[in-house]
Short mmCIF file of C-alpha atoms in Angstrom, two decimals:
data_model
loop_
_atom_site.label_atom_id
_atom_site.label_comp_id
_atom_site.label_asym_id
_atom_site.label_seq_id
_atom_site.Cartn_x
_atom_site.Cartn_y
_atom_site.Cartn_z
CA MET A 1 -0.36 -0.35 0.43
CA ALA A 2 1.24 3.60 -1.21
CA ARG A 3 1.67 5.77 2.18
CA ASN A 4 1.87 8.89 2.09
CA ILE A 5 5.05 11.06 3.67
CA LEU A 6 5.60 14.80 4.64
CA ILE A 7 9.28 15.99 4.32
CA LEU A 8 10.22 19.15 5.95
CA GLY A 9 13.09 20.30 3.76
CA ALA A 10 13.93 19.48 0.46
CA SER A 11 17.71 19.16 0.60
CA TYR A 12 18.54 16.72 2.33
CA GLY A 13 15.22 15.61 2.95
CA SER A 14 15.07 15.00 -0.97
CA LEU A 15 17.36 11.77 -0.11
CA LEU A 16 14.76 9.64 2.42
CA GLY A 17 12.70 11.13 -0.11
CA THR A 18 13.68 9.76 -3.39
CA LYS A 19 14.28 6.49 -0.95
CA LEU A 20 10.00 5.79 -0.60
CA LEU A 21 9.52 7.15 -4.35
CA MET A 22 11.68 4.24 -5.41
CA ALA A 23 9.98 1.99 -3.02
CA GLY A 24 6.56 3.12 -4.80
CA HIS A 25 5.79 5.90 -1.85
CA ASN A 26 3.96 8.63 -2.62
CA VAL A 27 6.40 12.13 -0.93
CA THR A 28 5.76 16.40 -0.43
CA LEU A 29 8.20 17.85 0.81
CA VAL A 30 7.83 21.20 2.42
CA CYS A 31 10.37 24.27 1.15
CA ARG A 32 10.31 27.64 -0.43
CA LYS A 33 8.29 28.74 -2.50
CA LYS A 34 10.49 28.83 -5.62
CA THR A 35 12.03 25.66 -4.83
CA ALA A 36 8.94 23.86 -4.50
CA GLU A 37 8.23 25.30 -8.00
CA LEU A 38 11.26 24.44 -8.88
CA ILE A 39 10.65 20.60 -7.69
CA ASN A 40 6.84 20.56 -9.35
CA ARG A 41 8.02 21.26 -12.99
CA GLU A 42 11.21 19.66 -12.86
CA GLY A 43 11.36 17.00 -10.18
CA THR A 44 14.47 16.40 -8.10
CA GLU A 45 17.97 14.42 -9.34
CA VAL A 46 20.18 12.14 -6.32
CA ARG A 47 23.17 11.95 -7.35
CA ILE A 48 24.21 8.30 -5.42
CA LYS A 49 27.07 5.74 -5.95
CA LEU A 50 26.13 2.14 -5.85
CA ARG A 51 28.59 -1.12 -4.65
CA ASP A 52 31.67 -1.49 -6.65
CA GLU A 53 30.62 1.73 -9.47
CA LYS A 54 33.01 4.53 -9.65
CA ALA A 55 30.85 7.12 -11.24
CA HIS A 56 27.56 8.30 -8.97
CA ARG A 57 24.46 7.40 -10.64
CA ALA A 58 21.25 10.17 -11.53
CA ILE A 59 18.74 8.81 -9.76
CA PHE A 60 15.06 11.54 -11.43
CA SER A 61 11.96 11.60 -9.41
CA ARG A 62 10.19 11.56 -12.29
CA ASP A 63 11.90 8.44 -12.85
CA LEU A 64 10.15 6.64 -9.83
CA PRO A 65 7.21 4.55 -8.62
CA GLY A 66 6.25 6.81 -6.29
CA LYS A 67 4.87 10.52 -6.73
CA LEU A 68 6.76 13.92 -5.47
CA ASP A 69 5.07 16.97 -4.83
CA ALA A 70 6.15 20.67 -3.19
CA VAL A 71 4.34 22.42 -1.18
CA THR A 72 5.06 25.59 1.42
CA PRO A 73 4.56 25.06 4.72
CA ALA A 74 1.30 27.20 4.48
CA GLU A 75 -0.05 24.98 1.69
CA VAL A 76 0.29 21.80 3.45
CA ASP A 77 -2.80 19.25 3.73
CA LEU A 78 -2.32 17.18 6.95
CA SER A 79 -4.77 14.77 6.87
CA ARG A 80 -3.10 13.39 3.91
CA TYR A 81 0.12 11.88 5.46
CA ASP A 82 0.15 9.19 7.95
CA LEU A 83 4.46 10.01 8.64
CA VAL A 84 6.08 13.77 8.99
CA GLY A 85 10.27 13.97 8.13
CA LEU A 86 11.36 16.20 10.09
CA ALA A 87 15.01 17.50 7.79
CA MET A 88 15.36 20.68 8.69
CA GLN A 89 18.36 22.24 10.41
CA GLU A 90 17.09 23.09 13.69
CA PRO A 91 17.28 26.97 13.35
CA GLN A 92 14.64 26.77 10.96
CA TYR A 93 12.10 25.39 12.87
CA THR A 94 12.18 29.51 14.05
CA ASN A 95 10.65 30.71 10.86
CA HIS A 96 7.30 32.26 11.60
CA THR A 97 5.18 29.88 8.74
CA ILE A 98 7.70 26.63 9.66
CA ARG A 99 6.20 27.10 13.37
CA VAL A 100 2.02 27.36 12.52
CA LEU A 101 3.21 24.02 10.18
CA MET A 102 4.43 22.69 13.78
CA ILE A 103 1.74 23.69 15.75
CA LYS A 104 -0.97 21.90 13.49
CA ILE A 105 1.39 18.42 13.12
CA ALA A 106 1.80 18.76 16.69
CA GLU A 107 -2.07 18.72 17.03
CA ALA A 108 -2.88 16.00 13.90
CA LYS A 109 -0.92 13.10 16.34
CA LEU A 110 0.83 12.88 13.24
CA PRO A 111 4.00 10.77 14.07
CA CYS A 112 7.49 12.49 13.10
CA LEU A 113 11.17 11.11 12.32
CA SER A 114 13.95 13.19 11.97
CA ILE A 115 16.38 12.78 10.06
CA MET A 116 18.43 16.24 12.10
CA ASN A 117 21.58 15.97 12.91
CA MET A 118 19.65 17.64 16.38
CA PRO A 119 17.26 15.38 17.70
CA PRO A 120 14.19 17.16 18.84
CA LEU A 121 13.52 17.70 22.75
CA PRO A 122 10.47 15.70 22.70
CA TYR A 123 13.05 12.61 21.98
CA LEU A 124 15.18 13.66 24.44
CA LYS A 125 12.24 13.32 26.94
CA ARG A 126 11.88 9.81 26.29
CA ILE A 127 15.30 8.72 28.03
CA PRO A 128 14.27 9.46 31.49
CA ALA A 129 18.17 10.04 32.32
CA LEU A 130 17.08 13.00 30.08
CA ALA A 131 13.78 13.73 30.76
CA ASP A 132 14.64 16.72 33.75
CA MET A 133 17.25 17.94 32.31
CA ASP A 134 18.42 21.94 31.61
CA LEU A 135 18.63 21.52 27.68
CA GLU A 136 16.37 23.81 26.38
CA GLU A 137 20.21 26.13 25.98
CA ALA A 138 21.06 24.02 23.10
CA TYR A 139 18.36 25.21 20.91
CA THR A 140 17.93 28.25 18.79
CA ASN A 141 14.20 28.03 20.27
CA ALA A 142 12.93 25.44 22.44
CA LEU A 143 9.60 26.12 22.13
CA VAL A 144 9.08 25.24 18.45
CA TRP A 145 8.95 21.86 20.46
CA GLU A 146 6.52 22.33 23.59
CA ARG A 147 3.35 20.78 22.03
CA PHE A 148 4.80 17.55 21.25
CA LYS A 149 3.77 14.51 22.76
CA PRO A 150 7.58 12.44 23.51
CA GLY A 151 6.52 9.31 22.09
CA LEU A 152 5.16 10.46 18.46
CA VAL A 153 9.40 12.03 17.93
CA SER A 154 11.47 10.02 16.59
CA LEU A 155 15.58 10.06 15.53
CA CYS A 156 16.80 8.53 12.70
CA SER A 157 20.72 9.07 13.02
CA PRO A 158 21.33 11.53 9.87
CA ASP A 159 24.63 8.72 8.85
CA PRO A 160 24.29 9.13 5.06
CA GLN A 161 26.48 12.19 4.25
CA ALA A 162 25.07 14.53 1.36
CA PHE A 163 24.76 18.12 -0.29
CA ARG A 164 23.43 20.61 -2.60
CA PRO A 165 26.73 20.83 -5.37
CA PRO A 166 27.42 24.18 -5.37
CA ASP A 167 26.51 26.88 -8.52
CA GLU A 168 23.89 24.01 -10.02
CA ALA A 169 20.01 24.08 -9.09
CA ALA A 170 17.82 23.93 -5.73
CA ASN A 171 16.41 20.58 -6.83
CA ILE A 172 20.45 18.10 -6.89
CA LEU A 173 21.53 16.53 -4.21
CA HIS A 174 25.19 14.75 -3.99
CA VAL A 175 25.07 11.84 -2.00
CA GLY A 176 28.86 11.28 -0.49
CA LEU A 177 28.97 9.04 1.72
CA PRO A 178 25.66 6.94 1.61
CA THR A 179 25.21 4.68 5.06
CA ASN A 180 22.00 4.11 5.93
CA PHE A 181 19.33 5.53 8.43
CA LYS A 182 18.98 4.34 11.44
CA ALA A 183 16.13 4.60 13.19
CA ALA A 184 14.78 4.69 17.13
CA ALA A 185 11.27 2.74 16.85
CA PHE A 186 8.46 5.03 18.21
CA GLU A 187 6.07 4.02 21.26
CA ASP A 188 2.91 2.82 19.57
CA GLU A 189 2.87 -0.25 17.99
CA GLN A 190 0.84 1.02 15.24
CA HIS A 191 3.49 3.17 13.95
CA ASN A 192 6.13 0.89 14.19
CA LYS A 193 4.47 -0.89 12.14
CA LEU A 194 4.13 1.21 9.55
CA LEU A 195 7.98 2.18 10.15
CA ARG A 196 9.35 -1.21 9.39
CA GLU A 197 6.74 -1.86 6.67
CA LEU A 198 8.85 1.75 5.10
CA GLU A 199 12.12 -0.59 5.85
CA ALA A 200 11.09 -3.67 4.21
CA ASP A 201 9.36 -1.67 1.20
CA ILE A 202 12.66 0.38 1.23
CA ASP A 203 15.37 -2.51 1.70
CA ALA A 204 13.73 -5.12 -1.81
CA VAL A 205 14.49 -2.43 -4.62
CA LYS A 206 17.02 -2.51 -6.70
CA LEU A 207 18.19 -0.12 -10.08
CA ASP A 208 19.29 -2.48 -12.29
CA GLY A 209 19.31 -5.54 -10.77
CA GLN A 210 21.27 -3.74 -7.88
CA ASP A 211 20.71 -2.90 -4.14
CA VAL A 212 20.77 0.25 -3.56
CA PRO A 213 22.74 2.05 -0.57
CA VAL A 214 21.10 4.76 1.70
CA LYS A 215 18.41 2.07 3.67
CA LEU A 216 16.31 2.60 6.71
CA LYS A 217 16.85 0.43 9.36
CA VAL A 218 14.37 0.42 12.77
CA PHE A 219 16.22 -0.53 15.89
CA ASP A 220 14.01 -1.14 19.35
CA SER A 221 16.70 1.00 21.06
CA LEU A 222 15.97 4.69 21.49
CA PHE A 223 19.79 4.83 21.76
CA VAL A 224 21.09 4.00 18.58
CA PRO A 225 21.47 7.47 16.75
CA LEU A 226 22.86 8.37 20.26
CA ALA A 227 26.45 6.81 17.74
CA LYS A 228 26.02 9.85 16.01
CA TRP A 229 27.35 12.57 18.64
CA SER A 230 30.60 10.86 18.50
CA MET A 231 31.48 11.23 15.35
CA LEU A 232 29.92 15.56 15.29
CA LEU A 233 31.82 15.76 18.14
CA THR A 234 34.71 14.15 17.15
CA GLY A 235 34.72 15.50 13.43
CA ASN A 236 31.89 17.97 12.13
CA TYR A 237 32.18 20.61 15.07
CA ARG A 238 36.30 20.30 14.59
CA CYS A 239 36.08 21.48 11.71
CA ILE A 240 35.17 24.44 12.91
CA THR A 241 38.20 26.73 13.92
CA PRO A 242 39.39 29.78 15.16
CA ASN A 243 40.22 30.44 11.44
CA GLU A 244 39.70 28.75 7.71
CA PRO A 245 36.78 25.70 8.04
CA GLN A 246 38.99 21.92 8.11
CA SER A 247 37.74 18.96 6.65
CA ILE A 248 36.70 15.92 8.97
CA ARG A 249 38.76 14.28 7.44
CA ASP A 250 41.88 16.78 8.77
CA ALA A 251 39.86 17.67 12.19
CA VAL A 252 39.91 13.59 13.05
CA HIS A 253 43.00 12.37 11.72
CA GLY A 254 45.17 15.57 12.45
CA ASP A 255 45.38 14.17 15.96
CA LEU A 256 44.41 10.83 15.84
CA LYS A 257 45.09 9.78 19.93
CA LEU A 258 43.18 13.46 20.69
CA SER A 259 40.15 12.41 18.21
CA ARG A 260 39.97 9.01 19.80
CA SER A 261 39.00 10.25 23.27
CA ILE A 262 36.60 12.41 22.45
CA TYR A 263 35.11 9.91 20.61
CA ASP A 264 35.04 7.74 23.58
CA HIS A 265 34.22 10.25 25.95
CA VAL A 266 30.70 11.05 24.06
CA ASP A 267 30.36 7.01 23.76
CA GLY A 268 31.07 7.21 27.38
CA ILE A 269 28.00 9.60 28.07
CA ALA A 270 25.87 7.71 25.56
CA ARG A 271 26.41 4.82 27.87
CA ARG A 272 25.73 6.98 30.91
CA LEU A 273 22.37 7.51 29.32
CA GLY A 274 20.95 3.80 28.76
CA ALA A 275 22.98 3.24 25.99
CA ASP A 276 24.20 -0.18 25.03
CA PRO A 277 28.02 -0.68 23.68
CA THR A 278 26.11 -2.65 20.37
CA ASP A 279 23.84 0.47 19.93
CA GLN A 280 27.61 2.56 18.74
CA VAL A 281 29.99 2.45 16.28
CA PRO A 282 33.62 1.26 16.58
CA PHE A 283 35.77 4.25 16.49
CA GLU A 284 37.95 2.57 13.85
CA LYS A 285 34.99 2.40 11.24
CA TYR A 286 34.01 5.78 11.45
CA ALA A 287 37.67 6.87 11.35
CA LYS A 288 38.59 5.04 8.08
CA ALA A 289 34.77 6.47 6.81
CA ALA A 290 36.30 10.30 7.47
CA GLU A 291 39.76 9.71 5.26
CA SER A 292 37.08 9.79 2.38
CA LEU A 293 35.47 13.31 3.70
CA LEU A 294 37.34 15.99 2.14
CA LYS A 295 35.36 18.71 2.61
CA PRO A 296 34.83 20.83 6.22
CA SER A 297 31.14 20.21 7.75
CA SER A 298 27.78 21.73 6.27
CA ALA A 299 27.71 23.06 9.96
CA ALA A 300 31.72 24.29 9.24
CA ARG A 301 30.43 25.42 6.03
CA ALA A 302 27.58 27.68 7.34
CA VAL A 303 29.78 29.36 9.73
CA ALA A 304 32.10 30.39 6.79
CA ALA A 305 29.22 31.27 5.12
CA GLY A 306 28.05 33.69 7.93
CA ALA A 307 25.13 32.21 9.61
CA PRO A 308 24.01 33.89 12.65
CA PHE A 309 23.00 30.08 13.90
CA ILE A 310 23.57 26.76 13.63
CA GLU A 311 22.65 23.50 15.44
CA ARG A 312 24.16 22.94 18.46
CA VAL A 313 24.83 19.25 19.25
CA ASP A 314 27.84 20.64 20.58
CA LEU A 315 26.49 22.87 22.85
CA LEU A 316 23.77 19.60 24.23
CA VAL A 317 26.66 17.10 24.59
CA LYS A 318 28.89 19.74 26.28
CA LEU A 319 24.93 20.23 28.64
CA ILE A 320 24.66 16.86 29.34
CA SER A 321 27.84 15.70 30.91
CA HIS A 322 28.57 19.01 32.23
CA GLN A 323 24.44 17.98 34.01
CA LEU A 324 26.04 14.63 34.00
CA GLY A 325 29.23 15.50 36.16
CA ALA A 326 31.65 14.38 33.15
CA PRO A 327 32.91 17.81 31.79
CA ASN A 328 35.54 17.11 29.41
CA ALA A 329 37.88 20.17 28.42
CA GLU A 330 38.04 19.37 24.34
CA ILE A 331 34.08 19.75 24.51
CA ASP A 332 34.70 22.95 26.51
CA ASN A 333 36.75 23.74 23.87
CA THR A 334 34.85 23.11 20.72
CA VAL A 335 31.33 25.18 22.40
CA GLN A 336 33.80 27.81 22.76
CA VAL A 337 35.31 28.21 19.39
CA VAL A 338 31.56 27.67 18.08
CA ASP A 339 30.63 30.46 20.35
CA GLN A 340 33.49 32.67 19.05
CA LYS A 341 33.07 31.97 15.63
CA LEU A 342 29.14 32.66 15.48
CA SER A 343 29.32 35.66 17.86
CA GLU A 344 31.81 37.38 15.11
CA LYS A 345 29.24 36.68 12.73
CA ILE A 346 26.58 38.80 14.07
CA VAL A 347 29.00 41.37 15.87
CA GLY A 348 29.79 41.45 12.06
CA SER A 349 26.24 41.68 10.28
CA GLY A 350 25.40 44.27 13.47
CA SER A 351 28.41 46.48 12.69
CA GLY A 352 27.74 46.67 8.61
CA SER A 353 24.60 47.72 9.11
CA ALA A 354 24.85 50.39 11.45
#
């Protein structure tokens, strides 16, 4: 049966959207008016490399069995959908029209699967050790999440690395590292039944008789998506330096011993919260993957481009570490560098407009 999935965010969201379209499901992408018009006119293109192939394949939404459309936030009719995917950067949810849509989604009690790096606050409330912690400071506007019932919100670790190629249209996405989306289950078994149905349908897809990477994997453990935190704190946020941004590879491999110590500390924090070592990714596997990540992280590129706000998983992990009585000087330093670079942008833009 074809399901109808609403995905907020047409950039990274088009990767999950394409996988769902390939499996015969229908997808609506929520985005800006200009991007929506482009997608409705031309569809999307996701470039992905199949196993043992050297060149990327271009997968066009118009060639797929599922139906794709794109709308602005104000045009969404929530009665159409079975599931909502949250694929925007966390600061984008503060936009007024997105906030209004989020209120409607919460009231509709639709299950929401996040593929953000920054876990939605209601999802964190499902973890007993975090339920009463003060974590709002890490969010651009924590009030966005206040109406959501925790059991209706889950997190899908956004392990696949993808980006919009510069100087190309907004409906194109290039997948650099085609790993899997790893989702934690919902509280309600009916919602999990839907999630596992999507998992099986995506898994069955073939392209020219070949398997297509970037699967949806569903786990009973709430902690599997938290494995991404070690990667983000070791690589992505350390791409942001006091000077020019560095690649993820250089952030990780510049001092492998230091990188391992940060990675192990964050894994240890996740275990303090309840994670099992089997929920986590060994450092060696991450370090190997990082060898091919030759660009700065999206967070570092955003800061370099002058963004006043980015997702702050670094600050979130710092707040959790301190409230568990297990601070880490390297993580504190990373947060300080990111704070400094963001404040430079804000002060700089302020003085420029005077």
